[in-house]
C-alpha cells in the first residue's frame, strides 16, 4: 500500500514537472513575443504603422488561448486552436518585422538586434511548445487539467471542411518554412541565361548555400557571421548592382519575394521601371580580389598590386574564361542556344587583333600627312557652298554619311582645314606611354582615321576625273576600304566591350594606381561574349576610342566596370540537382 502510494506521488511529481517545464517555456516565449511586439511600434505616417496593431492583435489572441486557457486555466477545450495560433506566431511576426521596416525610414541597428533576438526565441520555442501539445506527445502535459482536450470526430461536410482547412494549413506552413529556410540556409536557384556557359546552362537548377555567406535578416544588417573566405574562381550568387539598391527598392524586393512564395511562384512583382522582370540575383565568378588593379586586353585578364606596378596575366582566369563556344565539349555544345559567331568569325577576330597589335603608327603618321596633302591638292572650294560644320564622329554615322561629308569638306570653306585637323590630331600623343587597353583603342582610332582619309582622297580623285557619283562606291578601291571599315566597325561596336576592359579601378587624376578596396570583389561571367556583368552598364553612351585625341572616333559603349561589397553576395552554388544527367557538385 505504501509502495503504491509512493509510486503514485512520484508519477504525480513527474507529471507536474512536465507541465512546469511547458509553462516556463511558454512564459519565456510570450515574454519574447511581448518585447518583439513593443519593438514594432512606429511613429511614422506610412505603412510601418500597420506593424504594431497587427502584431498586438495576434499576440493578444495567442495569449488568450495559450497563456490564459492552457497555462492558467488548464482548459484544453480549444487546444487545437492554441497550437495553430502558437505555430504561426513567428511567421506573423516575420511579416510585421518587414512591415515595420517597409516605411520611408529605417530602424536603428540596436533595435534590429533586439527584434531579431526576440523573434528567434519566439521561433524556436513556438515550435517546441507546439510540438509537445499534439496528442502523440501531450499525455504528461495534460494529465490533471480541469478540462482535458478531446479529439473531435468530424463527419460528412464537417469532415470535408476539416480536411480542406488542414490542407490549407499544411500549405502555408510549408510556404513559411521554405521562406525561412531560403533566407538563412539553402536556396533553390534557376540559371536564367547563358552567361556562365559551360559551367551552367539555361534552366540548370542548383542549391545555393547561404549559411557560409552570412545571411542577414531582411532589411537589416543583423544576421549570421560570414564564415567563407572568398577566392578567385569561386562561383557566387550576388545582388545585381545595375539596379538601384536604396531602401525603397530593397523593400520592394523583399515584399515581392514574400508574395512570390505565397502565390506559389505565380505572382512576381520584382520588376524594373519598364515593367520587365529584374535579372536579380545574378550568378558570376569572382575574377578580381581586394588590393588588385585589373585590365583586360584581347581576352587576357591582367592584374597588379601595390607590391608590383607591372600588370601580369591572371593564369586562373584563362582556365574559366570561355571565348570560343564552338570549342566546348560536343556533349554540352548541343544544349547551347546562342553562339556569338562561328569558328571562321572567331578566327577573323583573332586575325584582326593581330593586325591591330602590329599596326605601325610611324607609317600611319606619314600616311596621315600624305593624305592631307593629296586632299588639299585635289579639293576645290566653292564660296557659295557655305562654311563647313563639324560632323558627328560616331564611327557608324561618319562612314554612313561619307559621300555627303566628302562634298562638304571638298567644297565648303574650312572643310580641308577640318580634314587636316581630324587626320593629324592624334599624332601629338603618338609616343605617350599607355596601358594595354588605352594603346589598343588608340590604334583602333588611328586605323579608322586612315581608312576614312583614304576614302576621302579616292572620292576627290573620282570627282576630279569626272566619274559619276553614283559609281563611286562600286570602284574596287572603295570596295576594299569598305570591307576594312566593316571589319573594324564589327569589332569595335560588337566585340570591344566584351573582349577588353580598361584599367580598373581607374588611376586617380595624377596617374596613381587605385585598387579594389577591402571586402570588395569583381565578377565576370565565364561566357564572356554573352555576359552582362560587372564590366558593363545597361545603358549605352557615346565614348571616344582614344582619350588623348581631341577628334577621336567614337562608338557606343556599355563599359562601366564596378566592384561590389561582399555584403551583396548572397550565396554560393554548391550542387546542381537538375538536369539529372549533369547532377553533381558545382
Coordinates of C-alpha atoms in Angstrom, one line a residue:
X1 CA 0.0 0.0 0.0
X2 CA 2.8 2.4 1.0
X3 CA 4.7 1.4 -2.1
X4 CA 1.8 2.1 -4.4
X5 CA 1.2 5.5 -2.8
X6 CA 4.9 6.4 -3.2
X7 CA 4.8 5.3 -6.8
X8 CA 1.7 7.4 -7.4
X9 CA 3.2 10.5 -5.8
X10 CA 6.4 10.1 -7.8
X11 CA 4.4 9.9 -11.0
X12 CA 2.3 13.0 -10.0
X13 CA 5.6 14.9 -9.3
X14 CA 6.9 13.8 -12.7
X15 CA 3.8 15.0 -14.4
X16 CA 3.9 18.3 -12.5
X17 CA 7.5 18.8 -13.7
X18 CA 6.5 18.3 -17.3
X19 CA 3.7 20.9 -17.0
X20 CA 6.0 23.3 -15.1
X21 CA 8.6 23.0 -17.9
X22 CA 6.0 23.7 -20.5
X23 CA 4.7 26.6 -18.5
X24 CA 8.2 28.1 -18.1
X25 CA 9.0 27.8 -21.8
X26 CA 5.6 29.4 -22.6
X27 CA 6.3 32.3 -20.3
X28 CA 9.7 32.8 -22.0
X29 CA 8.2 32.6 -25.5
X30 CA 5.4 35.0 -24.8
X31 CA 7.8 37.3 -22.9
X32 CA 10.0 37.5 -26.0
X33 CA 6.8 37.9 -28.1
X34 CA 5.8 40.9 -25.9
X35 CA 9.2 42.5 -26.4
X36 CA 9.0 42.0 -30.1
X37 CA 5.5 43.5 -30.3
X38 CA 6.7 46.6 -28.5
X39 CA 9.6 46.9 -30.9
X40 CA 7.2 47.1 -33.9
X41 CA 5.8 50.4 -32.7
X42 CA 6.3 53.1 -35.3
X43 CA 5.8 56.9 -35.2
X44 CA 6.0 57.4 -38.9
X45 CA 2.9 58.1 -41.1
X46 CA 3.5 55.3 -43.6
X47 CA 3.0 51.5 -43.9
X48 CA 5.2 50.8 -40.9
X49 CA 2.2 52.0 -38.7
X50 CA 0.4 48.7 -39.5
X51 CA 3.1 46.5 -37.9
X52 CA 2.3 47.2 -34.2
X53 CA -1.5 46.8 -34.3
X54 CA -1.2 43.6 -36.4
X55 CA 1.4 42.2 -34.0
X56 CA -0.5 43.3 -30.9
X57 CA -3.9 41.8 -32.1
X58 CA -2.3 38.4 -33.0
X59 CA -0.2 38.4 -29.8
X60 CA -3.3 39.1 -27.7
X61 CA -5.3 36.3 -29.2
X62 CA -2.4 33.9 -28.8
X63 CA -2.0 34.9 -25.1
X64 CA -5.7 34.3 -24.5
X65 CA -5.7 30.8 -26.0
X66 CA -2.2 29.6 -24.9
X67 CA -1.5 31.5 -21.7
X68 CA -5.0 32.0 -20.3
X69 CA -6.7 28.9 -21.4
X70 CA -3.9 26.3 -21.4
X71 CA -1.4 27.5 -18.8
X72 CA -3.6 29.3 -16.2
X73 CA -7.0 27.6 -16.6
X74 CA -5.6 24.3 -17.8
X75 CA -8.6 24.2 -20.2
X76 CA -7.9 22.0 -23.2
X77 CA -11.2 22.6 -24.9
X78 CA -9.6 24.8 -27.6
X79 CA -6.2 23.0 -27.7
X80 CA -6.0 22.7 -31.5
X81 CA -6.7 26.5 -31.9
X82 CA -4.0 27.3 -29.4
X83 CA -1.5 25.0 -31.2
X84 CA -2.1 26.7 -34.5
X85 CA -2.0 30.2 -33.2
X86 CA 1.3 29.4 -31.5
X87 CA 2.8 27.7 -34.6
X88 CA 2.0 30.7 -36.8
X89 CA 3.2 33.3 -34.2
X90 CA 6.8 33.6 -35.5
X91 CA 5.6 33.8 -39.1
X92 CA 3.1 36.5 -38.4
X93 CA 5.8 38.3 -36.5
X94 CA 8.1 37.9 -39.5
X95 CA 5.6 39.8 -41.7
X96 CA 5.2 42.5 -39.1
X97 CA 9.1 42.7 -38.9
X98 CA 9.1 43.5 -42.6
X99 CA 6.2 45.9 -42.4
X100 CA 7.9 47.9 -39.6
X101 CA 10.9 48.4 -41.9
X102 CA 9.0 48.9 -45.1
X103 CA 8.4 52.6 -44.4
X104 CA 10.3 55.6 -45.6
X105 CA 12.8 55.5 -42.7
X106 CA 14.7 52.6 -41.3
X107 CA 15.2 51.3 -37.8
X108 CA 18.3 51.7 -35.6
X109 CA 20.7 48.8 -35.6
X110 CA 20.3 48.2 -31.9
X111 CA 16.6 47.9 -32.3
X112 CA 17.1 45.5 -35.1
X113 CA 19.3 43.4 -32.9
X114 CA 16.8 43.1 -30.1
X115 CA 13.9 42.5 -32.6
X116 CA 15.9 39.7 -34.3
X117 CA 16.9 38.1 -31.0
X118 CA 13.4 38.2 -29.6
X119 CA 12.0 36.8 -32.9
X120 CA 14.5 33.9 -32.8
X121 CA 13.4 33.0 -29.2
X122 CA 9.8 33.0 -30.3
X123 CA 10.6 31.0 -33.4
X124 CA 12.4 28.2 -31.5
X125 CA 10.1 28.0 -28.5
X126 CA 6.9 28.3 -30.6
X127 CA 8.0 25.2 -32.5
X128 CA 8.8 23.1 -29.4
X129 CA 5.9 24.3 -27.3
X130 CA 3.5 23.5 -30.1
X131 CA 5.0 20.0 -30.7
X132 CA 4.5 18.8 -27.2
X133 CA 0.8 19.8 -27.2
X134 CA -0.1 17.4 -30.0
X135 CA -1.9 14.2 -28.9
X136 CA 1.0 12.0 -29.6
X137 CA 3.2 13.8 -27.1
X138 CA 0.9 15.6 -24.6
X139 CA -0.1 12.8 -22.3
X140 CA 2.1 14.0 -19.4
X141 CA 1.3 17.7 -20.1
X142 CA -2.5 17.5 -20.0
X143 CA -2.9 14.9 -17.2
X144 CA -4.7 16.6 -14.3
X145 CA -6.1 19.5 -16.4
X146 CA -9.5 20.9 -15.4
X147 CA -10.8 20.3 -18.9
X148 CA -9.0 17.6 -20.8
X149 CA -8.7 18.1 -24.6
X150 CA -11.0 15.9 -26.6
X151 CA -10.1 14.9 -30.1
X152 CA -13.1 15.8 -32.3
X153 CA -14.5 13.4 -34.8
X154 CA -15.9 15.1 -37.9
X155 CA -18.4 13.6 -40.3
X156 CA -19.9 14.5 -43.6
X157 CA -19.4 18.1 -44.7
X158 CA -17.6 18.9 -41.4
X159 CA -15.0 16.3 -42.2
X160 CA -14.6 17.7 -45.7
X161 CA -14.1 21.2 -44.3
X162 CA -11.7 20.0 -41.7
X163 CA -9.6 18.2 -44.4
X164 CA -9.7 21.4 -46.5
X165 CA -8.5 23.6 -43.6
X166 CA -5.9 21.0 -42.8
X167 CA -4.6 21.2 -46.4
X168 CA -4.5 25.0 -46.4
X169 CA -2.7 24.9 -43.0
X170 CA -0.1 22.5 -44.4
X171 CA 0.3 24.7 -47.5
X172 CA 1.0 27.9 -45.6
X173 CA 3.2 26.0 -43.1
X174 CA 5.3 24.7 -45.9
X175 CA 5.5 28.2 -47.6
X176 CA 6.7 29.9 -44.5
X177 CA 9.1 27.2 -43.6
X178 CA 10.6 27.2 -47.1
X179 CA 10.8 31.0 -46.9
X180 CA 12.8 31.0 -43.7
X181 CA 14.9 28.1 -44.9
X182 CA 15.7 30.0 -48.1
X183 CA 16.6 33.2 -46.3
X184 CA 19.1 31.7 -43.9
X185 CA 20.2 28.2 -45.1
X186 CA 19.7 27.0 -48.7
X187 CA 18.0 28.5 -51.7
X188 CA 17.0 26.9 -55.0
X189 CA 18.2 29.0 -58.0
X190 CA 17.4 28.5 -61.7
X191 CA 20.1 29.7 -64.1
X192 CA 18.4 32.4 -66.2
X193 CA 21.0 33.0 -69.0
X194 CA 24.0 31.5 -70.8
X195 CA 26.5 33.9 -69.2
X196 CA 28.1 31.1 -67.3
X197 CA 28.4 28.5 -70.1
X198 CA 29.9 25.9 -69.9
X199 CA 29.7 25.9 -66.1
X200 CA 25.9 26.4 -66.2
X201 CA 23.3 26.2 -68.9
X202 CA 19.9 28.0 -69.0
X203 CA 17.4 26.2 -66.7
X204 CA 20.1 24.4 -64.7
X205 CA 18.9 24.3 -61.1
X206 CA 21.2 24.5 -58.2
X207 CA 21.2 24.6 -54.5
X208 CA 22.8 27.8 -53.2
X209 CA 24.3 27.7 -49.8
X210 CA 23.6 30.9 -47.9
X211 CA 24.8 29.9 -44.5
X212 CA 28.5 30.4 -45.1
X213 CA 27.9 33.8 -46.7
X214 CA 26.5 35.4 -43.6
X215 CA 22.7 35.7 -44.4
X216 CA 21.0 38.8 -42.9
X217 CA 17.5 39.3 -41.7
X218 CA 15.5 41.2 -44.4
X219 CA 16.1 44.9 -44.5
X220 CA 18.7 44.8 -41.7
X221 CA 22.4 44.3 -41.2
X222 CA 21.7 41.8 -38.5
X223 CA 22.4 38.1 -39.3
X224 CA 24.9 35.3 -39.1
X225 CA 28.6 36.0 -39.4
X226 CA 30.4 35.2 -42.6
X227 CA 32.5 32.1 -42.4
X228 CA 33.6 31.9 -46.1
X229 CA 36.8 33.5 -47.3
X230 CA 36.2 34.2 -51.0
X231 CA 38.9 33.5 -53.5
X232 CA 39.4 33.9 -57.2
X233 CA 37.5 31.3 -59.2
X234 CA 34.6 31.0 -56.7
X235 CA 31.2 31.0 -58.4
X236 CA 28.8 33.1 -56.3
X237 CA 25.2 34.4 -56.4
X238 CA 25.0 38.2 -55.9
X239 CA 22.6 41.0 -56.0
X240 CA 22.6 42.8 -59.3
X241 CA 24.4 46.1 -58.8
X242 CA 23.0 47.5 -62.0
X243 CA 19.7 48.1 -60.2
X244 CA 19.2 50.7 -57.5
X245 CA 19.7 49.2 -54.1
X246 CA 18.3 52.0 -52.0
X247 CA 15.9 51.5 -49.1
X248 CA 12.8 51.8 -51.3
X249 CA 14.0 49.2 -53.8
X250 CA 15.1 46.8 -51.1
X251 CA 11.6 46.9 -49.5
X252 CA 10.1 46.2 -52.9
X253 CA 12.5 43.3 -53.5
X254 CA 11.7 41.6 -50.1
X255 CA 8.0 42.2 -50.5
X256 CA 7.9 40.7 -54.0
X257 CA 9.9 37.6 -52.8
X258 CA 7.3 37.1 -50.0
X259 CA 4.3 37.5 -52.4
X260 CA 6.1 35.2 -54.9
X261 CA 6.3 32.5 -52.4
X262 CA 2.8 32.9 -51.0
X263 CA 1.3 32.9 -54.5
X264 CA 3.1 29.6 -55.4
X265 CA 5.5 31.5 -57.8
X266 CA 2.6 32.8 -59.9
X267 CA 3.0 36.5 -58.9
X268 CA 6.4 38.1 -59.4
X269 CA 6.4 41.8 -58.6
X270 CA 10.2 42.1 -58.8
X271 CA 10.2 44.3 -61.9
X272 CA 12.1 47.3 -63.1
X273 CA 10.8 50.7 -64.1
X274 CA 9.8 49.4 -67.5
X275 CA 7.8 46.6 -66.1
X276 CA 10.3 43.9 -67.1
X277 CA 11.4 41.2 -64.6
X278 CA 14.6 42.1 -63.0
X279 CA 17.7 40.0 -63.6
X280 CA 18.3 39.8 -59.9
X281 CA 20.1 37.9 -58.4
X282 CA 23.0 37.0 -60.8
X283 CA 25.4 34.1 -60.8
X284 CA 29.0 35.0 -61.7
X285 CA 32.6 34.1 -61.0
X286 CA 35.0 36.1 -58.8
X287 CA 37.8 37.3 -61.0
X288 CA 39.2 40.3 -59.1
X289 CA 40.3 40.5 -55.4
X290 CA 40.8 43.2 -52.9
X291 CA 44.1 45.1 -53.4
X292 CA 44.2 44.4 -57.1
X293 CA 44.0 46.7 -60.2
X294 CA 42.8 45.0 -63.3
X295 CA 42.9 45.4 -67.1
X296 CA 41.8 43.0 -69.8
X297 CA 43.0 43.1 -73.4
X298 CA 42.3 40.7 -76.2
X299 CA 40.7 38.3 -73.8
X300 CA 43.6 38.1 -71.3
X301 CA 43.0 39.5 -67.8
X302 CA 45.9 41.2 -66.1
X303 CA 46.4 42.3 -62.5
X304 CA 48.8 44.2 -60.4
X305 CA 49.1 45.1 -56.7
X306 CA 50.9 47.7 -54.6
X307 CA 53.7 45.2 -54.3
X308 CA 54.3 45.4 -58.1
X309 CA 53.4 48.0 -60.6
X310 CA 53.7 45.5 -63.5
X311 CA 50.5 44.1 -65.0
X312 CA 50.8 40.3 -65.1
X313 CA 48.3 37.8 -66.7
X314 CA 45.9 36.1 -64.3
X315 CA 46.5 32.4 -65.0
X316 CA 43.4 31.1 -63.3
X317 CA 41.1 33.4 -65.3
X318 CA 42.2 31.7 -68.5
X319 CA 41.0 28.4 -67.0
X320 CA 37.4 29.6 -66.7
X321 CA 37.0 32.2 -69.4
X322 CA 35.2 30.9 -72.5
X323 CA 35.7 32.8 -75.7
X324 CA 35.0 30.3 -78.4
X325 CA 31.9 28.3 -77.7
X326 CA 32.5 26.2 -80.8
X327 CA 35.3 24.5 -79.0
X328 CA 33.4 23.4 -75.9
X329 CA 32.6 19.7 -75.2
X330 CA 30.4 18.4 -78.0
X331 CA 28.1 16.7 -75.5
X332 CA 27.5 20.1 -73.9
X333 CA 27.6 22.2 -77.1
X334 CA 24.2 20.8 -78.3
X335 CA 22.5 22.4 -75.4
X336 CA 23.9 25.9 -76.0
X337 CA 21.3 28.2 -77.5
X338 CA 23.3 31.2 -78.7
X339 CA 26.7 31.3 -80.4
X340 CA 28.1 34.8 -80.9
X341 CA 29.9 33.6 -84.1
X342 CA 31.2 30.5 -85.8
X343 CA 34.7 29.3 -85.9
X344 CA 35.6 31.3 -89.0
X345 CA 34.4 34.5 -87.5
X346 CA 36.3 33.8 -84.3
X347 CA 39.4 33.3 -86.3
X348 CA 38.6 36.6 -88.1
X349 CA 38.5 38.3 -84.8
X350 CA 41.9 36.9 -83.8
X351 CA 43.4 38.0 -87.1
X352 CA 42.0 41.5 -86.7
X353 CA 43.5 41.8 -83.2
X354 CA 46.9 40.6 -84.5
X355 CA 46.7 43.3 -87.3
X356 CA 45.9 45.9 -84.7
X357 CA 48.8 44.9 -82.4
X358 CA 51.2 45.1 -85.3
X359 CA 49.8 48.3 -86.7
X360 CA 52.7 50.7 -87.5
X361 CA 51.9 54.1 -86.0
X362 CA 55.0 55.7 -87.6
X363 CA 53.8 54.6 -91.0
X364 CA 50.3 55.8 -90.1
X365 CA 51.7 59.3 -89.2
X366 CA 53.4 59.5 -92.6
X367 CA 50.1 58.4 -94.3
X368 CA 48.1 61.0 -92.5
X369 CA 50.2 63.9 -93.7
X370 CA 50.3 62.4 -97.2
X371 CA 46.6 62.0 -97.4
X372 CA 46.1 65.6 -96.1
X373 CA 48.5 66.9 -98.8
X374 CA 46.7 64.9 -101.6
X375 CA 43.3 66.0 -100.4
X376 CA 44.3 69.7 -100.3
X377 CA 45.8 69.4 -103.8
X378 CA 42.5 68.0 -105.2
X379 CA 39.8 69.9 -103.3
X380 CA 38.0 72.9 -104.9
X381 CA 36.4 75.4 -102.5
X382 CA 33.1 76.9 -103.7
X383 CA 32.4 80.1 -101.9
X384 CA 28.7 79.7 -102.4
X385 CA 28.7 76.3 -100.7
X386 CA 28.8 77.8 -97.2
X387 CA 31.0 77.1 -94.2
X388 CA 31.9 73.6 -93.1
X389 CA 30.5 72.5 -89.7
X390 CA 32.0 69.7 -87.6
X391 CA 30.4 66.3 -88.3
X392 CA 29.5 63.6 -85.9
X393 CA 32.5 61.4 -85.1
X394 CA 30.5 58.3 -84.2
X395 CA 32.0 55.7 -86.5
X396 CA 28.8 54.3 -87.8
X397 CA 27.4 57.8 -88.7
X398 CA 30.8 59.0 -90.0
X399 CA 31.0 56.3 -92.6
X400 CA 27.3 56.2 -93.3
X401 CA 27.4 59.8 -94.4
X402 CA 30.8 59.6 -96.1
X403 CA 29.6 60.8 -99.5
X404 CA 27.7 63.9 -98.2
X405 CA 30.6 64.6 -95.8
X406 CA 33.1 64.4 -98.6
X407 CA 31.3 67.0 -100.7
X408 CA 31.1 69.4 -97.8
X409 CA 34.8 69.0 -97.0
X410 CA 35.7 69.3 -100.7
X411 CA 33.8 72.4 -101.4
X412 CA 32.9 74.3 -98.2
X413 CA 35.0 76.9 -96.5
X414 CA 37.1 75.3 -93.8
X415 CA 36.5 71.7 -95.0
X416 CA 40.1 70.9 -95.9
X417 CA 41.3 72.5 -92.7
X418 CA 39.0 70.4 -90.6
X419 CA 40.1 67.3 -92.6
X420 CA 43.7 68.1 -91.7
X421 CA 43.0 68.5 -88.0
X422 CA 41.0 65.3 -88.0
X423 CA 43.7 63.3 -89.7
X424 CA 46.6 64.6 -87.6
X425 CA 45.1 65.3 -84.1
X426 CA 46.3 62.0 -82.8
X427 CA 50.0 62.5 -83.7
X428 CA 51.0 64.7 -80.8
X429 CA 50.2 61.9 -78.4
X430 CA 51.6 59.1 -80.5
X431 CA 54.6 58.5 -78.3
X432 CA 52.8 58.8 -74.9
X433 CA 53.0 55.8 -72.6
X434 CA 49.7 54.0 -72.4
X435 CA 48.4 50.8 -70.8
X436 CA 47.3 47.8 -72.8
X437 CA 43.7 48.9 -73.2
X438 CA 44.4 52.5 -74.0
X439 CA 47.1 51.6 -76.5
X440 CA 44.8 49.1 -78.3
X441 CA 41.9 51.6 -78.6
X442 CA 44.4 54.3 -79.6
X443 CA 45.4 52.1 -82.6
X444 CA 41.8 51.4 -83.4
X445 CA 41.1 55.1 -83.6
X446 CA 44.1 55.7 -86.0
X447 CA 43.2 52.7 -88.1
X448 CA 39.6 54.1 -88.7
X449 CA 41.0 57.6 -89.5
X450 CA 43.4 56.2 -92.1
X451 CA 40.6 54.3 -93.8
X452 CA 38.5 57.4 -93.8
X453 CA 41.3 59.6 -95.2
X454 CA 41.9 57.1 -98.0
X455 CA 38.2 57.1 -98.9
X456 CA 38.1 60.9 -99.0
X457 CA 41.2 61.1 -101.2
X458 CA 39.7 58.5 -103.5
X459 CA 36.4 60.4 -103.8
X460 CA 38.4 63.6 -104.6
X461 CA 40.1 61.8 -107.4
X462 CA 36.8 60.5 -108.7
X463 CA 35.4 64.0 -108.6
X464 CA 38.4 65.4 -110.3
X465 CA 38.3 62.8 -113.0
X466 CA 34.6 63.4 -113.6
X467 CA 33.4 60.0 -112.6
X468 CA 29.6 59.9 -111.9
X469 CA 29.0 59.9 -108.1
X470 CA 26.6 57.0 -108.5
X471 CA 29.5 54.8 -109.5
X472 CA 32.0 55.9 -106.8
X473 CA 31.1 53.2 -104.3
X474 CA 31.3 50.5 -107.0
X475 CA 35.0 51.2 -107.6
X476 CA 37.3 48.4 -106.4
X477 CA 39.4 50.8 -104.2
X478 CA 36.3 51.9 -102.3
X479 CA 35.0 48.4 -102.1
X480 CA 38.3 47.2 -100.5
X481 CA 38.2 50.1 -98.0
X482 CA 34.5 49.4 -97.2
X483 CA 35.5 45.8 -96.3
X484 CA 38.2 47.2 -94.0
X485 CA 35.9 49.6 -92.2
X486 CA 33.1 47.0 -91.9
X487 CA 35.5 44.6 -90.1
X488 CA 36.7 47.5 -87.9
X489 CA 33.2 48.5 -87.0
X490 CA 32.1 44.9 -86.4
X491 CA 34.9 44.6 -83.8
X492 CA 34.5 47.9 -82.2
X493 CA 30.8 48.0 -81.8
X494 CA 30.1 44.3 -81.2
X495 CA 33.2 42.8 -79.6
X496 CA 35.3 45.6 -78.0
X497 CA 33.4 45.8 -74.7
X498 CA 33.2 42.1 -74.3
X499 CA 36.7 41.3 -75.2
X500 CA 38.5 44.0 -73.3
X501 CA 38.3 46.2 -70.2
X502 CA 40.0 49.4 -69.2
X503 CA 42.3 49.7 -66.2
X504 CA 40.0 49.2 -63.2
X505 CA 39.8 50.8 -60.7
X506 CA 40.9 53.7 -62.9
X507 CA 44.0 55.7 -61.8
X508 CA 43.5 58.9 -60.0
X509 CA 43.9 62.3 -61.7
X510 CA 47.6 62.2 -61.0
X511 CA 48.0 58.8 -62.6
X512 CA 48.4 56.9 -59.3
X513 CA 47.0 53.3 -59.3
X514 CA 43.9 52.7 -57.4
X515 CA 42.9 49.2 -56.1
X516 CA 39.8 47.2 -55.3
X517 CA 39.0 48.0 -51.7
X518 CA 39.0 45.6 -48.8
X519 CA 35.9 43.4 -48.6
X520 CA 35.1 44.1 -52.3
X521 CA 35.3 41.9 -55.3
X522 CA 35.0 42.0 -59.1
X523 CA 33.0 39.4 -61.0
X524 CA 32.5 38.2 -64.6
X525 CA 30.6 35.5 -66.4
X526 CA 32.5 32.6 -67.9
X527 CA 30.8 33.1 -71.3
X528 CA 32.4 36.5 -71.9
X529 CA 30.7 37.3 -75.1
X530 CA 27.3 36.7 -73.6
X531 CA 27.6 38.1 -70.2
X532 CA 26.4 41.5 -68.9
X533 CA 28.4 41.5 -65.7
X534 CA 30.4 43.9 -63.5
X535 CA 32.2 45.2 -66.6
X536 CA 29.1 46.7 -68.0
X537 CA 26.3 49.2 -67.7
X538 CA 22.8 48.6 -69.0
X539 CA 22.9 51.9 -70.9
X540 CA 24.9 52.9 -73.9
X541 CA 26.9 56.1 -74.0
X542 CA 29.0 57.6 -76.8
X543 CA 32.6 57.1 -76.0
X544 CA 35.9 58.2 -77.6
X545 CA 38.2 55.4 -78.7
X546 CA 41.3 57.5 -77.9
X547 CA 41.0 59.8 -74.9
X548 CA 44.2 61.6 -75.9
X549 CA 42.9 62.5 -79.3
X550 CA 40.6 65.6 -79.3
X551 CA 39.0 64.5 -82.5
X552 CA 38.8 60.8 -81.8
X553 CA 36.4 58.4 -83.5
X554 CA 33.6 57.4 -81.1
X555 CA 31.5 54.3 -80.5
X556 CA 28.5 53.4 -78.3
X557 CA 29.9 51.7 -75.2
X558 CA 28.4 49.9 -72.2
X559 CA 31.8 49.7 -70.5
X560 CA 31.4 50.8 -66.8
X561 CA 33.3 48.4 -64.6
X562 CA 32.5 48.3 -60.9
X563 CA 33.2 46.2 -57.8
X564 CA 30.7 45.2 -55.1
X565 CA 30.9 44.8 -51.4
X566 CA 30.8 41.2 -50.1
X567 CA 27.6 42.1 -48.3
X568 CA 25.8 41.8 -51.6
X569 CA 27.0 38.2 -52.1
X570 CA 24.0 36.1 -51.1
X571 CA 25.2 32.6 -51.6
X572 CA 27.4 30.0 -53.3
X573 CA 26.1 27.4 -55.7
X574 CA 27.1 24.1 -54.2
X575 CA 25.1 21.4 -56.0
X576 CA 23.4 21.0 -59.4
X577 CA 20.3 18.9 -59.0
X578 CA 18.8 19.4 -62.5
X579 CA 19.1 18.2 -65.2
X580 CA 19.6 14.7 -63.9
X581 CA 22.3 13.9 -66.5
X582 CA 24.5 16.7 -65.1
X583 CA 23.7 16.2 -61.5
X584 CA 26.7 16.8 -59.2
X585 CA 28.8 19.2 -57.1
X586 CA 29.4 22.6 -58.6

